[in-house]
Short mmCIF file of C-alpha atoms in Angstrom, two decimals:
data_model
loop_
_atom_site.label_atom_id
_atom_site.label_comp_id
_atom_site.label_asym_id
_atom_site.label_seq_id
_atom_site.Cartn_x
_atom_site.Cartn_y
_atom_site.Cartn_z
CA PHE A 1 13.83 7.34 45.91
CA GLU A 2 15.50 8.65 42.74
CA ALA A 3 18.56 6.79 41.48
CA ASP A 4 21.59 8.45 39.88
CA CYS A 5 21.06 6.47 36.66
CA PRO A 6 18.05 5.55 34.48
CA VAL A 7 15.61 3.08 36.02
CA ILE A 8 13.51 0.82 33.78
CA SER A 9 10.63 -1.04 35.40
CA ILE A 10 9.29 -4.26 33.86
CA GLY A 11 6.03 -5.26 35.52
CA ASN A 12 2.54 -6.75 35.38
CA ILE A 13 -0.93 -5.63 36.32
CA SER A 14 -2.22 -9.20 36.54
CA VAL A 15 -0.98 -12.34 38.27
CA GLY A 16 0.28 -15.20 36.18
CA GLY A 17 3.02 -15.54 33.60
CA THR A 18 3.15 -12.83 30.96
CA GLY A 19 6.73 -13.53 29.87
CA LYS A 20 8.26 -10.91 32.12
CA THR A 21 11.40 -12.89 32.98
CA PRO A 22 12.30 -13.81 29.35
CA PHE A 23 11.87 -10.17 28.40
CA LEU A 24 13.99 -9.02 31.34
CA ILE A 25 16.75 -11.41 30.23
CA TYR A 26 16.45 -10.15 26.65
CA LEU A 27 16.63 -6.49 27.74
CA SER A 28 19.53 -7.14 30.11
CA ARG A 29 21.48 -8.93 27.39
CA ARG A 30 20.98 -6.04 24.97
CA LEU A 31 22.30 -3.57 27.54
CA LEU A 32 25.26 -5.78 28.44
CA GLU A 33 26.12 -6.17 24.74
CA ARG A 34 26.44 -2.38 24.58
CA LYS A 35 28.82 -2.49 27.57
CA LYS A 36 26.26 -0.82 29.84
CA GLN A 37 26.84 -1.58 33.52
CA THR A 38 23.43 -2.91 34.57
CA LEU A 39 21.94 -3.80 37.95
CA ILE A 40 18.92 -6.10 37.99
CA SER A 41 16.77 -5.53 41.08
CA LEU A 42 14.39 -8.33 42.09
CA SER A 43 12.03 -8.58 45.02
CA GLY A 44 13.17 -10.66 47.97
CA TYR A 45 10.74 -13.39 46.94
CA ALA A 46 11.98 -13.76 43.34
CA ARG A 47 14.43 -16.60 43.97
CA ASP A 48 13.21 -18.63 40.98
CA GLU A 49 13.70 -15.68 38.63
CA ALA A 50 17.16 -14.97 40.06
CA LYS A 51 18.34 -18.50 39.27
CA GLU A 52 16.95 -18.35 35.74
CA ILE A 53 18.51 -14.96 34.96
CA LYS A 54 21.87 -16.08 36.38
CA PHE A 55 21.86 -19.18 34.19
CA PHE A 56 21.46 -17.15 31.00
CA LEU A 57 23.50 -14.13 32.13
CA PRO A 58 26.27 -15.41 34.42
CA SER A 59 28.02 -12.01 34.45
CA ALA A 60 24.87 -10.04 35.33
CA ASN A 61 24.63 -8.11 38.60
CA ILE A 62 21.48 -9.48 40.24
CA LEU A 63 20.12 -8.16 43.50
CA ALA A 64 17.22 -9.87 45.31
CA ALA A 65 16.21 -8.06 48.50
CA LYS A 66 13.09 -7.30 50.52
CA ASN A 67 14.25 -3.72 51.13
CA ARG A 68 14.89 -2.89 47.50
CA ILE A 69 15.67 0.80 48.00
CA ALA A 70 18.39 0.22 50.59
CA ALA A 71 19.90 -2.59 48.53
CA ILE A 72 19.86 -0.54 45.30
CA LYS A 73 21.45 2.49 46.98
CA LYS A 74 24.35 0.38 48.23
CA ALA A 75 24.88 -1.80 45.15
CA ALA A 76 24.37 0.85 42.44
CA LYS A 77 27.05 3.08 43.95
CA LYS A 78 29.52 0.25 44.43
CA LEU A 79 29.00 -1.13 40.90
CA LYS A 80 28.80 2.29 39.23
CA SER A 81 25.59 1.15 37.54
CA GLN A 82 24.53 2.87 34.33
CA TYR A 83 21.07 1.27 34.38
CA ILE A 84 18.81 -0.28 36.98
CA LEU A 85 16.26 -2.81 35.77
CA LEU A 86 13.42 -3.09 38.25
CA ASP A 87 11.79 -6.50 37.97
CA ASP A 88 8.11 -6.62 38.89
CA GLY A 89 8.25 -2.91 39.65
CA PHE A 90 4.86 -1.59 38.52
CA GLN A 91 3.43 -1.76 42.05
CA HIS A 92 6.68 -0.52 43.64
CA TRP A 93 5.86 3.18 43.66
CA LYS A 94 8.63 4.30 46.00
CA ILE A 95 11.30 4.04 43.29
CA LYS A 96 11.16 6.66 40.54
CA ARG A 97 11.56 5.19 37.09
CA ASN A 98 12.48 6.67 33.71
CA LEU A 99 10.53 4.09 31.73
CA ASP A 100 7.58 2.11 33.11
CA VAL A 101 6.83 -1.01 31.07
CA VAL A 102 3.87 -3.33 31.64
CA ILE A 103 3.55 -6.69 29.89
CA LEU A 104 0.09 -8.06 29.04
CA ASP A 105 -0.32 -11.64 27.80
CA VAL A 106 -2.95 -11.57 25.04
CA SER A 107 -3.18 -15.39 25.03
CA ALA A 108 -4.77 -15.09 28.49
CA PRO A 109 -7.21 -12.20 27.96
CA LEU A 110 -8.38 -10.14 30.90
CA LYS A 111 -11.88 -11.59 30.95
CA GLU A 112 -11.88 -11.29 34.71
CA THR A 113 -11.52 -7.64 35.63
CA LYS A 114 -11.75 -8.05 39.39
CA VAL A 115 -8.87 -7.35 41.75
CA LEU A 116 -7.35 -10.01 44.00
CA PRO A 117 -8.62 -12.07 45.77
CA ALA A 118 -11.88 -12.02 43.79
CA GLY A 119 -10.10 -11.89 40.42
CA PHE A 120 -6.66 -11.96 38.83
CA LEU A 121 -5.74 -8.28 38.72
CA ARG A 122 -3.19 -6.85 41.15
CA GLU A 123 -4.95 -3.48 40.90
CA PRO A 124 -7.79 -2.04 38.79
CA LEU A 125 -7.12 -2.20 35.04
CA SER A 126 -7.56 1.56 34.76
CA HIS A 127 -4.34 1.97 36.79
CA ILE A 128 -2.35 0.73 33.81
CA LYS A 129 -2.39 4.35 32.62
CA ARG A 130 0.63 4.91 34.92
CA ALA A 131 2.72 2.92 32.45
CA ASP A 132 4.68 4.50 29.61
CA VAL A 133 4.77 1.36 27.48
CA VAL A 134 2.57 -1.73 27.16
CA LEU A 135 4.05 -4.84 25.60
CA LEU A 136 1.43 -7.26 24.32
CA SER A 137 3.06 -10.68 24.60
CA ARG A 138 2.36 -14.01 22.85
CA VAL A 139 0.61 -12.27 19.95
CA ASN A 140 1.50 -15.28 17.76
CA LEU A 141 -0.88 -17.48 19.77
CA VAL A 142 -4.04 -15.46 19.01
CA SER A 143 -5.69 -13.74 16.06
CA GLN A 144 -4.89 -10.18 15.05
CA LYS A 145 -8.52 -9.37 15.77
CA ALA A 146 -8.02 -10.39 19.40
CA VAL A 147 -4.86 -8.28 19.63
CA ASP A 148 -6.61 -5.25 18.13
CA LYS A 149 -9.42 -5.64 20.65
CA VAL A 150 -6.94 -5.40 23.53
CA LYS A 151 -5.31 -2.37 21.91
CA LEU A 152 -8.70 -0.64 21.61
CA SER A 153 -9.40 -1.25 25.31
CA LEU A 154 -6.01 0.22 26.24
CA ARG A 155 -6.49 3.28 24.03
CA LYS A 156 -9.75 4.01 25.86
CA ILE A 157 -7.79 4.12 29.12
CA LYS A 158 -4.89 6.17 27.71
CA PRO A 159 -5.08 7.37 24.07
CA ASP A 160 -1.34 8.03 23.73
CA PHE A 161 -0.13 4.65 24.98
CA ARG A 162 3.01 3.29 23.32
CA ILE A 163 1.95 -0.28 22.51
CA PHE A 164 4.24 -2.91 21.00
CA GLU A 165 3.54 -6.53 20.04
CA ILE A 166 6.03 -9.24 20.99
CA PHE A 167 6.21 -13.02 20.99
CA PHE A 168 8.56 -15.69 22.24
CA VAL A 169 10.62 -17.76 19.82
CA PRO A 170 11.88 -21.26 20.67
CA LEU A 171 15.67 -21.32 20.21
CA ASN A 172 16.84 -24.77 21.31
CA PHE A 173 16.64 -27.32 24.08
CA TYR A 174 19.13 -27.79 26.88
CA CYS A 175 19.69 -31.02 28.77
CA PHE A 176 21.05 -30.65 32.30
CA HIS A 177 21.81 -34.39 32.50
CA ASP A 178 24.66 -34.16 29.99
CA LYS A 179 24.93 -30.33 29.79
CA LYS A 180 24.33 -30.26 26.06
CA THR A 181 22.34 -27.99 23.75
CA ILE A 182 19.92 -29.88 21.52
CA PRO A 183 18.49 -28.50 18.25
CA LEU A 184 14.72 -28.11 18.08
CA SER A 185 14.65 -30.44 15.07
CA ASN A 186 15.75 -33.38 17.25
CA LEU A 187 12.30 -33.57 18.85
CA LYS A 188 10.22 -32.57 15.83
CA GLY A 189 7.32 -35.00 15.39
CA LYS A 190 8.26 -36.99 18.49
CA SER A 191 5.93 -37.77 21.39
CA VAL A 192 7.08 -36.32 24.70
CA GLY A 193 5.74 -35.49 28.13
CA VAL A 194 5.59 -31.99 29.57
CA PHE A 195 5.65 -30.81 33.18
CA CYS A 196 5.80 -27.25 34.50
CA GLY A 197 4.60 -24.92 37.22
CA ILE A 198 4.49 -21.45 35.67
CA GLY A 199 1.97 -18.64 35.39
CA ASN A 200 0.65 -19.75 31.99
CA ASN A 201 1.16 -23.49 31.53
CA ARG A 202 -1.16 -23.61 28.53
CA ALA A 203 0.87 -21.04 26.57
CA PHE A 204 3.97 -23.22 27.09
CA ILE A 205 2.13 -26.17 25.56
CA GLU A 206 0.98 -24.09 22.57
CA THR A 207 4.55 -22.89 21.98
CA LEU A 208 5.76 -26.51 21.82
CA LYS A 209 2.97 -27.50 19.45
CA LYS A 210 3.99 -24.73 17.07
CA ILE A 211 7.36 -26.44 16.58
CA ASP A 212 5.66 -29.77 15.77
CA ILE A 213 6.21 -31.53 19.06
CA LYS A 214 3.58 -34.10 20.00
CA ILE A 215 2.46 -33.76 23.62
CA ALA A 216 1.61 -37.22 24.97
CA SER A 217 1.31 -36.20 28.63
CA GLU A 218 0.85 -33.00 30.64
CA VAL A 219 1.70 -32.64 34.33
CA PHE A 220 0.90 -29.16 35.57
CA PHE A 221 1.64 -27.47 38.89
CA LEU A 222 0.83 -24.00 40.21
CA ASP A 223 3.13 -21.03 39.59
CA HIS A 224 6.22 -20.94 41.85
CA HIS A 225 5.61 -24.57 42.81
CA ILE A 226 8.17 -26.10 45.16
CA TYR A 227 8.84 -29.62 43.92
CA SER A 228 8.74 -32.46 46.42
CA GLN A 229 10.02 -36.03 46.10
CA ASN A 230 6.41 -37.11 45.57
CA ASP A 231 6.09 -34.73 42.60
CA LEU A 232 9.20 -36.16 40.98
CA ALA A 233 7.98 -39.70 41.67
CA LEU A 234 4.69 -38.74 39.97
CA ILE A 235 6.54 -37.62 36.84
CA SER A 236 8.67 -40.78 36.81
CA LYS A 237 5.55 -42.92 37.22
CA ASP A 238 3.81 -41.04 34.42
CA SER A 239 6.77 -41.68 32.09
CA LYS A 240 6.67 -45.42 32.76
CA GLU A 241 2.90 -45.71 32.31
CA LYS A 242 2.95 -43.78 29.02
CA LYS A 243 6.30 -45.17 27.86
CA LEU A 244 7.92 -41.75 27.43
CA ASP A 245 11.67 -41.29 27.70
CA VAL A 246 11.79 -37.48 27.30
CA TYR A 247 10.00 -34.70 29.16
CA ILE A 248 10.16 -30.99 28.44
CA THR A 249 9.97 -28.27 31.06
CA THR A 250 11.04 -24.66 31.59
CA PHE A 251 14.31 -23.35 33.01
CA LYS A 252 12.33 -21.85 35.87
CA ASP A 253 11.18 -25.36 36.83
CA ILE A 254 14.35 -27.37 36.24
CA LEU A 255 16.47 -25.05 38.38
CA LYS A 256 14.35 -26.07 41.40
CA ILE A 257 14.70 -29.80 40.84
CA ASP A 258 17.25 -32.46 41.73
CA ILE A 259 17.31 -34.16 38.33
CA SER A 260 19.05 -37.22 39.77
CA GLN A 261 15.69 -38.13 41.33
CA LEU A 262 14.00 -38.35 37.93
CA ASP A 263 13.96 -41.59 35.93
CA VAL A 264 13.51 -39.75 32.66
CA LYS A 265 15.59 -37.37 30.54
CA VAL A 266 14.44 -33.75 30.81
CA TYR A 267 14.94 -31.06 28.18
CA CYS A 268 14.44 -27.36 28.88
CA LEU A 269 13.17 -25.03 26.19
CA ALA A 270 15.22 -21.87 25.69
CA ILE A 271 13.24 -18.97 24.20
CA GLY A 272 14.07 -15.60 22.71
CA VAL A 273 12.05 -12.41 22.28
CA LYS A 274 10.87 -11.00 18.95
CA PHE A 275 9.01 -7.80 18.19
CA LYS A 276 6.33 -8.43 15.60
CA GLU A 277 7.47 -5.34 13.69
CA LYS A 278 11.22 -4.74 13.35
CA ASP A 279 10.65 -0.97 13.49
CA ASP A 280 8.94 -1.42 16.87
CA GLU A 281 12.08 -2.95 18.34
CA ASP A 282 14.07 0.14 17.31
CA LYS A 283 11.33 2.42 18.62
CA PHE A 284 11.28 0.64 21.98
CA PHE A 285 15.03 0.89 22.52
CA GLY A 286 14.87 4.51 21.41
CA LEU A 287 12.77 5.16 24.53
CA ILE A 288 15.57 4.01 26.85
CA PRO A 289 17.61 7.03 27.98
CA GLY A 290 21.18 6.91 26.69
CA TYR A 291 20.82 3.50 24.98
CA LEU A 292 21.83 4.78 21.57
CA SER A 293 24.82 6.72 22.90
CA ALA A 294 28.30 5.27 22.77
#
């Protein structure tokens, strides 16, 4: 299927959290700021991502459907879309794209090169050569030597890869209990608990440590975890035992929870996207057809 407007795919080659959703939100916001009518296409299983995107971009056109082609055909025409952003689209070959972007998390190196179910790759690493752009995420959590090693491996697969380095910047906290935004400085040096069920729980912890937050307790769940009453009771019990009155989690997690069932205040960390090199940000957006036009 070939759409009537540019299609940009944001995808992964491995399972686990690479920061795809924060980047999708960042890219969508940039397009919306330029008054570009944008349709965000998610798989029919991406309900968590849909809620998170909608929270940050209430005016965004978000489409979650199992039959993505049929849904895109209908919605894109009705909305007169100027761009289609294909979430998790690297393995969705039936839709032609103008820019194929794959995100690799360098804080979780691809030590295991086996394909599911034996390993953590969705397909052989060599298949990444189909991509036009590779974004190396969380480069601030590892050494430059480690980043350069990943780059070298990618260049061996495809010498002319466009590779950019990005990282995620904490912006503020948000409390759903009182619907208020809280500055990062309010929790600096304080002991808090953390709970989350995302693809890379450890990277979330490291991000919090970088803004001088003391982690007194960690409660981890698997990615896409569906919270039960027992899970929330576990967190409440943990807070009482460790005498903690604040827990931090992600927006992806909190939007699946009935916060009235928690006996502790919960803050969500809002994050932004930064390119390590300012010139790289301009170069990336220069690859998007029509982005620089009025």
